[in-house]
CSV table of C-alpha atoms in Angstrom, one decimal:
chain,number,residue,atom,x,y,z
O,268,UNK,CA,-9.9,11.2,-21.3
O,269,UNK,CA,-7.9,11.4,-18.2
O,270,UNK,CA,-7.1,14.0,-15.0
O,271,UNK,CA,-4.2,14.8,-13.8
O,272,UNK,CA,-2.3,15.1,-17.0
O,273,UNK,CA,-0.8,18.4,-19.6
O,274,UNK,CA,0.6,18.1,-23.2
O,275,UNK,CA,4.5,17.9,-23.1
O,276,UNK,CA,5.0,18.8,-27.2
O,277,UNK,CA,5.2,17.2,-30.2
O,278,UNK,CA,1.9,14.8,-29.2
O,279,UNK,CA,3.3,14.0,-26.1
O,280,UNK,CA,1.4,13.9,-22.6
O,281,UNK,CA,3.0,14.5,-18.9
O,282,UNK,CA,1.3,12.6,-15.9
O,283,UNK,CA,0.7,15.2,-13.4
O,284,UNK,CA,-1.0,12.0,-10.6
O,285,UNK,CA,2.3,11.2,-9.2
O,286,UNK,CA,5.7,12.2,-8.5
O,287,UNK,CA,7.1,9.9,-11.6
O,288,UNK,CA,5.9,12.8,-13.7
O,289,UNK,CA,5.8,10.2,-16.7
O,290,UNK,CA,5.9,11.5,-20.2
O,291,UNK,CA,4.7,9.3,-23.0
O,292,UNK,CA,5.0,9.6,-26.6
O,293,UNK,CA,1.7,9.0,-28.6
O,294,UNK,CA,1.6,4.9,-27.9
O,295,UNK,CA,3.5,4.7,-24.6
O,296,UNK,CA,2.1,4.2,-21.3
O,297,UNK,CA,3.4,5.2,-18.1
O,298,UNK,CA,5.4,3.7,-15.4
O,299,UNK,CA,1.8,2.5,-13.5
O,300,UNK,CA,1.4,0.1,-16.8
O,301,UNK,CA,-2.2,1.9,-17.2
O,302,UNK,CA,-2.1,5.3,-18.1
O,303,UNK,CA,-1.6,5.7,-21.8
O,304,UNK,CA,-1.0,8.2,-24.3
O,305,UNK,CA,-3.3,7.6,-26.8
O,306,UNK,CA,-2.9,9.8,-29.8
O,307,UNK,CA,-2.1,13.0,-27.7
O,308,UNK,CA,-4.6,12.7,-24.9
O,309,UNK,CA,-3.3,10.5,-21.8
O,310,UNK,CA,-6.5,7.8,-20.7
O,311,UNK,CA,-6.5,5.1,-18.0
O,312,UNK,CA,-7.4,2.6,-20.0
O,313,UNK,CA,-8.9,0.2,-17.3
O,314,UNK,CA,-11.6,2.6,-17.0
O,315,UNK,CA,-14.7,1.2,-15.9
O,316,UNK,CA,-12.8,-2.2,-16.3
O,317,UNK,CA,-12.1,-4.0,-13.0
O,318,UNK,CA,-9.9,-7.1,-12.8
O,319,UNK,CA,-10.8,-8.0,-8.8
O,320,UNK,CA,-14.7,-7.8,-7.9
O,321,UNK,CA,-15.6,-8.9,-4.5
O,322,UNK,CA,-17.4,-8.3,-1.2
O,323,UNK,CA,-15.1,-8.2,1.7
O,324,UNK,CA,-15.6,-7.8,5.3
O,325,UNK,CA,-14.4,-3.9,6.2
O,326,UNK,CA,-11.7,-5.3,8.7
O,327,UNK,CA,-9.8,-7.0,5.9
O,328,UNK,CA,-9.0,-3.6,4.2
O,329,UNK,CA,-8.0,-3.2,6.8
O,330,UNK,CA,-10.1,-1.1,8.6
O,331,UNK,CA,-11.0,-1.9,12.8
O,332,UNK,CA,-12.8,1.5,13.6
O,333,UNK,CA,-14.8,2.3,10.6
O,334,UNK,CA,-19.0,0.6,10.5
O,335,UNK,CA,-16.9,-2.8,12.0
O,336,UNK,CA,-18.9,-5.8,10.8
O,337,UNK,CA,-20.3,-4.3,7.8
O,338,UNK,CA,-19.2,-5.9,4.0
O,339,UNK,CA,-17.8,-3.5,1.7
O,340,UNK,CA,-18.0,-3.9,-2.3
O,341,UNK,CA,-13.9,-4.0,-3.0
O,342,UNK,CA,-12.9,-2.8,-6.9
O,343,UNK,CA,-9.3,-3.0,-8.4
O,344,UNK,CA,-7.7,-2.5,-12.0
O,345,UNK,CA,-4.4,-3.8,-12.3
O,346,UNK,CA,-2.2,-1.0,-12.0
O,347,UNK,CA,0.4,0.6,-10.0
O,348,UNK,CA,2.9,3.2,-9.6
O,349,UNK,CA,4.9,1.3,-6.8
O,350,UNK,CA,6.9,-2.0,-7.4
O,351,UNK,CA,7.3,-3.6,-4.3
O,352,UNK,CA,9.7,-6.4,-4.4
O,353,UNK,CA,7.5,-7.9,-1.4
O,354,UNK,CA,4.0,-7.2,-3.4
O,355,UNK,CA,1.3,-9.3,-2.3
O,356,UNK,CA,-1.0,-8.9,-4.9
O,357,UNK,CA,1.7,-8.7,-7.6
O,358,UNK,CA,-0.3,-10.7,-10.4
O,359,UNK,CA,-2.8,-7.7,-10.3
O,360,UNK,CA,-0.7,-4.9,-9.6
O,361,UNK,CA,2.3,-5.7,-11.7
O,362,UNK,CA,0.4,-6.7,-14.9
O,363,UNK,CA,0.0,-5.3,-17.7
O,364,UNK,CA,-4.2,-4.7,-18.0
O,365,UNK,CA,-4.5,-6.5,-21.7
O,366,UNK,CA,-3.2,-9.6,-20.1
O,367,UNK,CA,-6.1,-9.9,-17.4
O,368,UNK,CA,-9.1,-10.5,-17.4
O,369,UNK,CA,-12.1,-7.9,-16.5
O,370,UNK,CA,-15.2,-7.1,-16.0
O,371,UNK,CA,-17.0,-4.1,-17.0
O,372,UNK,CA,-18.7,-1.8,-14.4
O,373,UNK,CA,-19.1,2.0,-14.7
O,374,UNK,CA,-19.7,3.8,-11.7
O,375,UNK,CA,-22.8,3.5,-12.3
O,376,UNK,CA,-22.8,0.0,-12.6
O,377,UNK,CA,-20.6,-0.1,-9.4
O,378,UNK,CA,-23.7,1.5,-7.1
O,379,UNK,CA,-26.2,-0.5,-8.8
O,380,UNK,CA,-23.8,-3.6,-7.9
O,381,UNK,CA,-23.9,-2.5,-4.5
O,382,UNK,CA,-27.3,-2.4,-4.0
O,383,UNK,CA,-28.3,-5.2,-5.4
O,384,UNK,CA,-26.1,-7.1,-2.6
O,385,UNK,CA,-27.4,-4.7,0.2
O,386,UNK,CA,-23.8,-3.0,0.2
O,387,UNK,CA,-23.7,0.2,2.0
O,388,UNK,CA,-20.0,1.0,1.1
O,389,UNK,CA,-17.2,0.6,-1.7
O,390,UNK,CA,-13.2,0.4,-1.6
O,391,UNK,CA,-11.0,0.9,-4.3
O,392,UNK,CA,-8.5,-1.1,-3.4
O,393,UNK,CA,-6.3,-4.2,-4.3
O,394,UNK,CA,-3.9,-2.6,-6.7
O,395,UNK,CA,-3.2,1.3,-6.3
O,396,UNK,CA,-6.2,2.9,-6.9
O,397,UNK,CA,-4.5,6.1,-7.4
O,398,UNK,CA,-3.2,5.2,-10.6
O,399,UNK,CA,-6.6,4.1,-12.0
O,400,UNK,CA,-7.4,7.3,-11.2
O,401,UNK,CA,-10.8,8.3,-12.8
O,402,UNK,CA,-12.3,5.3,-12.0
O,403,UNK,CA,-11.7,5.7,-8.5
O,404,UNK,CA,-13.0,8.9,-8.2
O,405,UNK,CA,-16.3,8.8,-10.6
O,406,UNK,CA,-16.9,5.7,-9.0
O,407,UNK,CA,-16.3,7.4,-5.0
O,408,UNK,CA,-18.6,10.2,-6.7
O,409,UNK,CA,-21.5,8.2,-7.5
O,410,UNK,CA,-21.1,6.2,-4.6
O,411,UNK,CA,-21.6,9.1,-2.1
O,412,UNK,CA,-24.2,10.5,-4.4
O,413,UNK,CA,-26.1,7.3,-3.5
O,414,UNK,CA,-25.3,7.4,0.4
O,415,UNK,CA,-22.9,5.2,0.3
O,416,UNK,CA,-19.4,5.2,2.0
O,417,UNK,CA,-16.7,4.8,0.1
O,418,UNK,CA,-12.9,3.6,1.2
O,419,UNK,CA,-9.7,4.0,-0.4
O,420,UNK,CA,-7.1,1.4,0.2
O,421,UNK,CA,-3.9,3.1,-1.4
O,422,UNK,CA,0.3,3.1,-1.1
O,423,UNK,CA,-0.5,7.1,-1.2
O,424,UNK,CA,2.6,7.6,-3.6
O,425,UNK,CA,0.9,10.7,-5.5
O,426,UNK,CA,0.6,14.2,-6.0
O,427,UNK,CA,-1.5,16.4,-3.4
O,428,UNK,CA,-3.7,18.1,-6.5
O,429,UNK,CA,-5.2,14.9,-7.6
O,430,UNK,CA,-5.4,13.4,-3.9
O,431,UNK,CA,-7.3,16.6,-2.7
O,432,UNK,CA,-10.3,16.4,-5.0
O,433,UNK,CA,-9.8,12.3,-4.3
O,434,UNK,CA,-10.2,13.0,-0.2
O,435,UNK,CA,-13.5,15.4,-0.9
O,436,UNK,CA,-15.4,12.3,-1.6
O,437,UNK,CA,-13.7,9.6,0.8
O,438,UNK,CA,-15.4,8.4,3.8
O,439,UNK,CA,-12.3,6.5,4.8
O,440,UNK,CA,-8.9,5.1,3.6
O,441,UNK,CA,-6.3,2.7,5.0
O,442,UNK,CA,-2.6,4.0,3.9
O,443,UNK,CA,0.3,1.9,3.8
O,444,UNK,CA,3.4,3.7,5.1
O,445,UNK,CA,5.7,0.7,4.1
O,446,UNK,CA,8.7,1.9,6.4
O,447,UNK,CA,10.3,5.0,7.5
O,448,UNK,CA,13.1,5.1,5.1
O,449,UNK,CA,13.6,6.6,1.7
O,450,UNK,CA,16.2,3.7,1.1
O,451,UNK,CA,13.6,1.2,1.7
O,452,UNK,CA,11.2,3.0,-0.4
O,453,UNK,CA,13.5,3.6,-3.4
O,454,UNK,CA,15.2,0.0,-2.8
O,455,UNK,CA,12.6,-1.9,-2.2
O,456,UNK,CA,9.6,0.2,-3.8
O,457,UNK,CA,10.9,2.1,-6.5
O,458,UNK,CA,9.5,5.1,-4.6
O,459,UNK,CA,9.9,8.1,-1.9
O,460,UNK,CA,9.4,8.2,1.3
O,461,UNK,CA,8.0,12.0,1.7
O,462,UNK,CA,4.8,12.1,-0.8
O,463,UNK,CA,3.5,8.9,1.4
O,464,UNK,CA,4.0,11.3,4.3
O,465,UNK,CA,2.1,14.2,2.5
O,466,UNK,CA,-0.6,11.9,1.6
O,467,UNK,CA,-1.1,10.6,5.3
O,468,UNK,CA,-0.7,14.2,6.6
O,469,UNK,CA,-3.2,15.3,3.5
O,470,UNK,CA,-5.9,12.5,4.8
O,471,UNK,CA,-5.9,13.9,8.0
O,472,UNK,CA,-6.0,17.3,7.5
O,473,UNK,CA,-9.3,16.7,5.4
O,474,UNK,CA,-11.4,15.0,7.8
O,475,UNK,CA,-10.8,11.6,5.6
O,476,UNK,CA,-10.8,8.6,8.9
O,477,UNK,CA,-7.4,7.3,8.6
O,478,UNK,CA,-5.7,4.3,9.5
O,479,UNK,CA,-2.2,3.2,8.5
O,480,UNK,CA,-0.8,-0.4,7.4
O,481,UNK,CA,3.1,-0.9,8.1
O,482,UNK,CA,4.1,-4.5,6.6
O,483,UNK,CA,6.7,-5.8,8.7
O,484,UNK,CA,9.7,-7.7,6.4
O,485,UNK,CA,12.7,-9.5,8.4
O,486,UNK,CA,15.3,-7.8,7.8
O,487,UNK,CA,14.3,-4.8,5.6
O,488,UNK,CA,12.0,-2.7,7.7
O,489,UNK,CA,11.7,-4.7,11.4
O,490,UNK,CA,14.2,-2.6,13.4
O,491,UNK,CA,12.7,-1.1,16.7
O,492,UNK,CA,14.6,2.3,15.8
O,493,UNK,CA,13.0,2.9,12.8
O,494,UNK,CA,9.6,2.1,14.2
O,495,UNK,CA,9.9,4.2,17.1
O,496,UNK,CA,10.7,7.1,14.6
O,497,UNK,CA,7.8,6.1,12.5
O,498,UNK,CA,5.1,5.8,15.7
O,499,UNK,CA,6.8,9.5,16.9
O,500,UNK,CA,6.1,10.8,13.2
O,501,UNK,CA,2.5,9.1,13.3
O,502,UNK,CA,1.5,10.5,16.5
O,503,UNK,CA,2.9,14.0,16.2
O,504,UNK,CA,1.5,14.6,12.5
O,505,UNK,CA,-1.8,12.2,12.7
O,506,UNK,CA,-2.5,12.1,16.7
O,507,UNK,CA,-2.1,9.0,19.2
O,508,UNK,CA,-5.9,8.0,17.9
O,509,UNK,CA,-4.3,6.9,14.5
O,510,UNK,CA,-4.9,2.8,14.3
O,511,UNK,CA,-1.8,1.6,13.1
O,512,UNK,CA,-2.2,-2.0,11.8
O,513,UNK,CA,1.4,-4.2,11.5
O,514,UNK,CA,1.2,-7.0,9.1
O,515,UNK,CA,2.7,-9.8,8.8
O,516,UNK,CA,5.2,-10.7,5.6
O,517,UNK,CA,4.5,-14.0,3.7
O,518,UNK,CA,7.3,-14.9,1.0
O,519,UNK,CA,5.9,-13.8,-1.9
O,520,UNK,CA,6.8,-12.7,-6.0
O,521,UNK,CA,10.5,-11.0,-5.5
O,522,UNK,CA,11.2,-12.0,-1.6
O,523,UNK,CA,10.7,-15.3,-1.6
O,524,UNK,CA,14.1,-16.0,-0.2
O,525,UNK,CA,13.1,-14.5,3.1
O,526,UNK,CA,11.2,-15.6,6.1
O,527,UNK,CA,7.7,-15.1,7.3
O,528,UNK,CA,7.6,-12.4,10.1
O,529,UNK,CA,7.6,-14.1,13.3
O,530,UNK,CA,5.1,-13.2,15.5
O,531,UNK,CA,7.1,-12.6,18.5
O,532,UNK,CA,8.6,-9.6,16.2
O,533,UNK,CA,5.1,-8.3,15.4
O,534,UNK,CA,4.0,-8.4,18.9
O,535,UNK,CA,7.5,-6.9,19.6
O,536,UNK,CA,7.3,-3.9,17.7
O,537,UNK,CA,3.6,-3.4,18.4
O,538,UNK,CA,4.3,-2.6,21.9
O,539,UNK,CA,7.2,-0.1,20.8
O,540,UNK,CA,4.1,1.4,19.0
O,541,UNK,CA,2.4,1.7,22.3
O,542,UNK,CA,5.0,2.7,24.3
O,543,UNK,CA,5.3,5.5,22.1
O,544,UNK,CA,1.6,6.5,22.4
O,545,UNK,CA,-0.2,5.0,19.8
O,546,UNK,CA,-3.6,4.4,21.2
O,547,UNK,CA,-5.1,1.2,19.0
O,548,UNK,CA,-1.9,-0.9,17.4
O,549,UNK,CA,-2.7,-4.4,16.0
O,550,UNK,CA,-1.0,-7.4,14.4
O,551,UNK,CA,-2.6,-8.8,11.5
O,552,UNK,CA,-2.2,-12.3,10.4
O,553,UNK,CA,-1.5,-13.3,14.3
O,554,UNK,CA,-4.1,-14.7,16.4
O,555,UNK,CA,-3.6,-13.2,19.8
O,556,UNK,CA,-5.0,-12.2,23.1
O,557,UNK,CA,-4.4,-8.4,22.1
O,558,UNK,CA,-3.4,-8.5,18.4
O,559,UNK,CA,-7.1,-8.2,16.7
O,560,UNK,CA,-9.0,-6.8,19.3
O,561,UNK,CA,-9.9,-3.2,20.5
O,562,UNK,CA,-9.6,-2.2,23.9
O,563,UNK,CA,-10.4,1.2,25.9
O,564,UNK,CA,-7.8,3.4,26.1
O,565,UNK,CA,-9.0,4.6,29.4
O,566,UNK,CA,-10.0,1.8,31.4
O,567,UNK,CA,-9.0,-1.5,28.9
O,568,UNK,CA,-12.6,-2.8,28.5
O,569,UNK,CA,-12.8,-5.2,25.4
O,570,UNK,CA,-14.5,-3.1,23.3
O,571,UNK,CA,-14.6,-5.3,19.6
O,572,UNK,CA,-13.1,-8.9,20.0
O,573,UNK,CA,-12.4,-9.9,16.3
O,574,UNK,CA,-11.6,-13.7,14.8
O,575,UNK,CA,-10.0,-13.0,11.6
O,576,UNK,CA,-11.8,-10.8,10.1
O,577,UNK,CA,-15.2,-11.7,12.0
O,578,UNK,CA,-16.2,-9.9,15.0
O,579,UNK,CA,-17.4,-11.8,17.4
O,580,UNK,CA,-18.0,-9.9,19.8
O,581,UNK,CA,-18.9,-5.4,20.2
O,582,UNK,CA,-19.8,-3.4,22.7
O,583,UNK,CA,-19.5,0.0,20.2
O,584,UNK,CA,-22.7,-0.6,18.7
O,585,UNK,CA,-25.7,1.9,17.0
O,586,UNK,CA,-23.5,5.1,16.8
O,587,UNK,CA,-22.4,4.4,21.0
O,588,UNK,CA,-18.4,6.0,20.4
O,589,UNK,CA,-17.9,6.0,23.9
O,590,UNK,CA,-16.9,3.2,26.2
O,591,UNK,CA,-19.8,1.7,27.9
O,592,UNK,CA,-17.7,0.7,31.5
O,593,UNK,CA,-15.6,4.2,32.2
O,594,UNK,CA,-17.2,6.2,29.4
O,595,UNK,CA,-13.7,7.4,27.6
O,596,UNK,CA,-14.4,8.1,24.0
O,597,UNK,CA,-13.0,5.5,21.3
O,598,UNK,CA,-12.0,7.3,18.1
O,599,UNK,CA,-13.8,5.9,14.9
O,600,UNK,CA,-16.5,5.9,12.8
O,601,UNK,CA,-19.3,3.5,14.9
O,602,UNK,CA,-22.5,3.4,13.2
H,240,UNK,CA,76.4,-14.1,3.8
H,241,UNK,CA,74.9,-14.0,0.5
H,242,UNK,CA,71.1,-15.6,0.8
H,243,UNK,CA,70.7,-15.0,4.3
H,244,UNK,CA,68.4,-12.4,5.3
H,245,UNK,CA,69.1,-10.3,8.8
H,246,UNK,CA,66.1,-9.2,11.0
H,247,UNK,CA,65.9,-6.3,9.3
H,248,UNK,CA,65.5,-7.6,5.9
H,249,UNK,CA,62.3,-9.7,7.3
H,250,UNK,CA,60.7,-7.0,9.2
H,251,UNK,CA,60.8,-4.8,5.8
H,252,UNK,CA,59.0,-7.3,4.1
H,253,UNK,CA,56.7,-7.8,7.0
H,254,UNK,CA,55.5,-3.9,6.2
H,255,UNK,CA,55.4,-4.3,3.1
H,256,UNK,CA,52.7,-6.9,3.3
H,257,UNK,CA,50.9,-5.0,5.8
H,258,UNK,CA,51.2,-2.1,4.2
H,259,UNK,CA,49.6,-3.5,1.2
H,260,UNK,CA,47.5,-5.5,3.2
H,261,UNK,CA,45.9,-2.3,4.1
H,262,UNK,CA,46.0,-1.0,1.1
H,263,UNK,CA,44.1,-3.9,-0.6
H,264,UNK,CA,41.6,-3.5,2.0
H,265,UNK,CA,41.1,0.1,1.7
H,266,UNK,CA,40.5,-0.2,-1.8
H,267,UNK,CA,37.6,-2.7,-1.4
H,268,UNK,CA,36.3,-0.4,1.2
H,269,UNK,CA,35.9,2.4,-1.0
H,270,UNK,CA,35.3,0.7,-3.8
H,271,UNK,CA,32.0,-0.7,-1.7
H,272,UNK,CA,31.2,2.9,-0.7
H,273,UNK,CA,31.3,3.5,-4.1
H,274,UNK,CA,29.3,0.9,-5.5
H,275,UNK,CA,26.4,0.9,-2.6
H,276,UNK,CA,24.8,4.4,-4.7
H,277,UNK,CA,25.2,3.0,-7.8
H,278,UNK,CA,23.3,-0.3,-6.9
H,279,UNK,CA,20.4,1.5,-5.5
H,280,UNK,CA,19.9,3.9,-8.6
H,281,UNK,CA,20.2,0.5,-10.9
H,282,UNK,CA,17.6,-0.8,-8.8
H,283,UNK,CA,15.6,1.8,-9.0
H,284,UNK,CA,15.8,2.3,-12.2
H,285,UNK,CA,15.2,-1.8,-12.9
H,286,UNK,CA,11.4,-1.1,-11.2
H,287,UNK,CA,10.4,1.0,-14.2
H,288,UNK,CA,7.9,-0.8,-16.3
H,289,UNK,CA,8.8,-0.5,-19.9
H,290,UNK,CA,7.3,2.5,-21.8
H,291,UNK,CA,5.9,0.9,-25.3
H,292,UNK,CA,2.4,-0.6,-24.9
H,293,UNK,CA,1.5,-3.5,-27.3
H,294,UNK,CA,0.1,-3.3,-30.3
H,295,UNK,CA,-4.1,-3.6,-30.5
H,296,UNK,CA,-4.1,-2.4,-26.5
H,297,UNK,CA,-7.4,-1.3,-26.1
H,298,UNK,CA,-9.2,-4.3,-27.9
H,299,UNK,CA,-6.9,-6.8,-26.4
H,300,UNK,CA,-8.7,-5.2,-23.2
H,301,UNK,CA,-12.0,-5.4,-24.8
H,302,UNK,CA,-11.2,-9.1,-25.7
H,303,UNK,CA,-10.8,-9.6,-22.0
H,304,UNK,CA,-14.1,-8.3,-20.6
H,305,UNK,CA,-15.9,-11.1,-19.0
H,306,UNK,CA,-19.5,-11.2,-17.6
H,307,UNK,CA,-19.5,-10.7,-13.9
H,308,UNK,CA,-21.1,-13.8,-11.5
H,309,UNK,CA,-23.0,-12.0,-8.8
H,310,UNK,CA,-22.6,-15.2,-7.2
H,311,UNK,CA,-19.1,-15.8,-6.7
H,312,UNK,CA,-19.0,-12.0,-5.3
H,313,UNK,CA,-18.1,-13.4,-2.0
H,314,UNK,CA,-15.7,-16.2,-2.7
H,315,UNK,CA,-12.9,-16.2,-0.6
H,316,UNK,CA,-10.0,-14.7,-2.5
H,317,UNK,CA,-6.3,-13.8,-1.7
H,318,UNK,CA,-6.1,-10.9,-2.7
H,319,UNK,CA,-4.9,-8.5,0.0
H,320,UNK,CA,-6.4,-5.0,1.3
């Protein structure tokens, strides 16, 4: 049986997860494809049943100052409560679960899985983890249980009930705050703006290490205005130590008739980042002298030098959170 | 003279056209101002999945389950995130 969910009459179930507030008749799922009322009682029915299995570096979540170097067991069900016209990883999150393969691992099975390959954390990731709900949070629950860290990789489009008792047992979380618009979210998303800004604020406040994801489309979401408002938002409500990863847009599923993001534009709006006080900003999907790597805030040391998502090269090492040449200390989760 | 039009009988027409002109314009102006709402709710609207789940859903799922392959755990994928 499900969370997050009351009876609306007549064998009918309200989703309390999100703001869509979907109610099913008995036989109808919800607008996330996955959450189904089945004969009165709502169930994510990808429970336990995971579409996308695999062991990823940490950075490609992406994640710079959390255990850098270290691989992390990364879980999806399709599923999802956003329909992003740019989605990258549309054939997952976009499809209906029957039409997909999976794989079957309980949380249980998701620690032992771990272990087995030496493993010390796990994401739930890919899709929106939110939506497959349960999973996410038995599976966070036994992986904490066994010392593990666990990482949520989420479009945080839900409501603060469910992500509250979500945030008490994760380690870390990258959120995407697609844009600072509500047009952009409702246009392109099918979304809001302001529960993504809850969520971020929510993270925060409960001692979950945060870093944010803005995916930079030509022409949708690229203007320096909006990012300057969005760095000013991040820094008042989140603090200037708030890594804030752009990313670059490939055509993909519904936006295929625009461009790739250049890079000058990336590295453009990056520095609008900085300028506005943002500590650690970088470009992903852009080789560059600064766009991967971590630098001192006081003194501009190199302090991780990353290839992709390799690093190649740290001086944060064995719990050391400070620099090592001016001794300023460099926000993030070292060990 | 009959047929032949003064000054004054071509400068009227002149506003008229202009004054349509404007008009014409105007109208697609608020007829775009209009429209621009009523897009974005249809688009919104358009991202809703449909409601009705297929028939047989939870052992078409179970008909789907797979072994895992420990070994292709760290194939390089493209997923993203």
């Amino acid at each position: 049986m499900g969370l997050a969910w009351r009876p609306a009459g007549a064998s009918a179930v309200r989703c309390e997860l999100c703001p869509k507030a979907c109610v099913m008749a008995p036989g109808e799922r919800g607008d996330c494809r996955i959450r189904v009322n089945l004969d009165g009682t709502l169930a994510a029915v990808t429970y336990g049943l995971p579409s996308a299995v695999h062991i990823d570096p940490v950075e490609k979540k992406p994640l710079y100052h959390f255990r850098p170097g270290l691989p992390i067991l990364s879980l999806a069900t399709a599923g999802c409560n956003l329909h992003c016209r740019n989605c990258q990883n549309w054939n997952l999150s976009q499809a209906n679960p029957e039409d997909l393969e999976n794989v079957s691992l309980p949380p249980a099975a998701v620690v032992d899985l771990a272990r087995r390959n030496r493993v010390e954390m796990v994401a739930f990731t890919y899709a929106e983890p939110l939506t497959f709900y349960e999973y996410t949070l038995e599976g966070s629950e036994a992986a904490r249980a066994a010392g593990m860290d666990t990482v949520l990789v989420t479009a945080g489009y839900a409501n603060p009930g469910p992500l509250r008792r979500l945030y008490g047992v994760t380690s870390a979380a990258n959120i995407d705050l697609k844009a600072f618009s509500d047009r952009f979210y409702r246009d392109v998303c099918g979304a809001t703006l302001k529960p993504v800004l809850d969520s971020l604020v929510l993270a925060r406040e409960m001692g979950v290490w945060l870093e944010v994801t803005n995916l930079v489309i030509p022409t949708l979401n690229d203007g320096p205005s909006e990012v300057r408002d969005m760095c000013r938002w991040l820094v008042a409500n989140l603090g200037a130590d708030t890594p804030l990863h752009f990313s670059r847009f490939h055509p993909r599923y519904k936006l295929e008739n625009l461009p790739p993001t250049p890079g000058e534009t990336l590295d453009r709006l990056a520095e609008v980042a900085r300028g506005e006080g943002l500590r650690y900003v970088y470009v992903g999907n852009v080789l560059g002298a600064r766009g991967q790597d971590t630098w001192c805030p006081g003194c501009g040391e190199l302090l991780v030098e990353r290839r992709g998502f390799t690093v190649t090269r740290r001086l944060l090492a064995g719990g050391r959170s400070a620099c090592p040449a001016c001794g300023a200390a460099v926000a993030g989760v070292w060990t | 003279m009959p047929g032949v039009r003064g000054c004054g009988g071509g400068g009227v027409d002149m506003t008229r056209r202009t004054v349509l002109r404007s008009l014409l314009v105007g109208a697609a102006a608020a007829a775009a101002a209009l429209w621009a709402p009523v897009s974005s709710a249809l688009r919104a609207a358009a991202h809703r999945a449909p409601c009705r789940t297929s028939p047989g859903l939870l052992s078409r799922l179970r008909g789907k389950t797979r072994p895992l392959d420990p070994a292709r755990l760290r194939d390089p994928h493209e997923l993203a995130g």
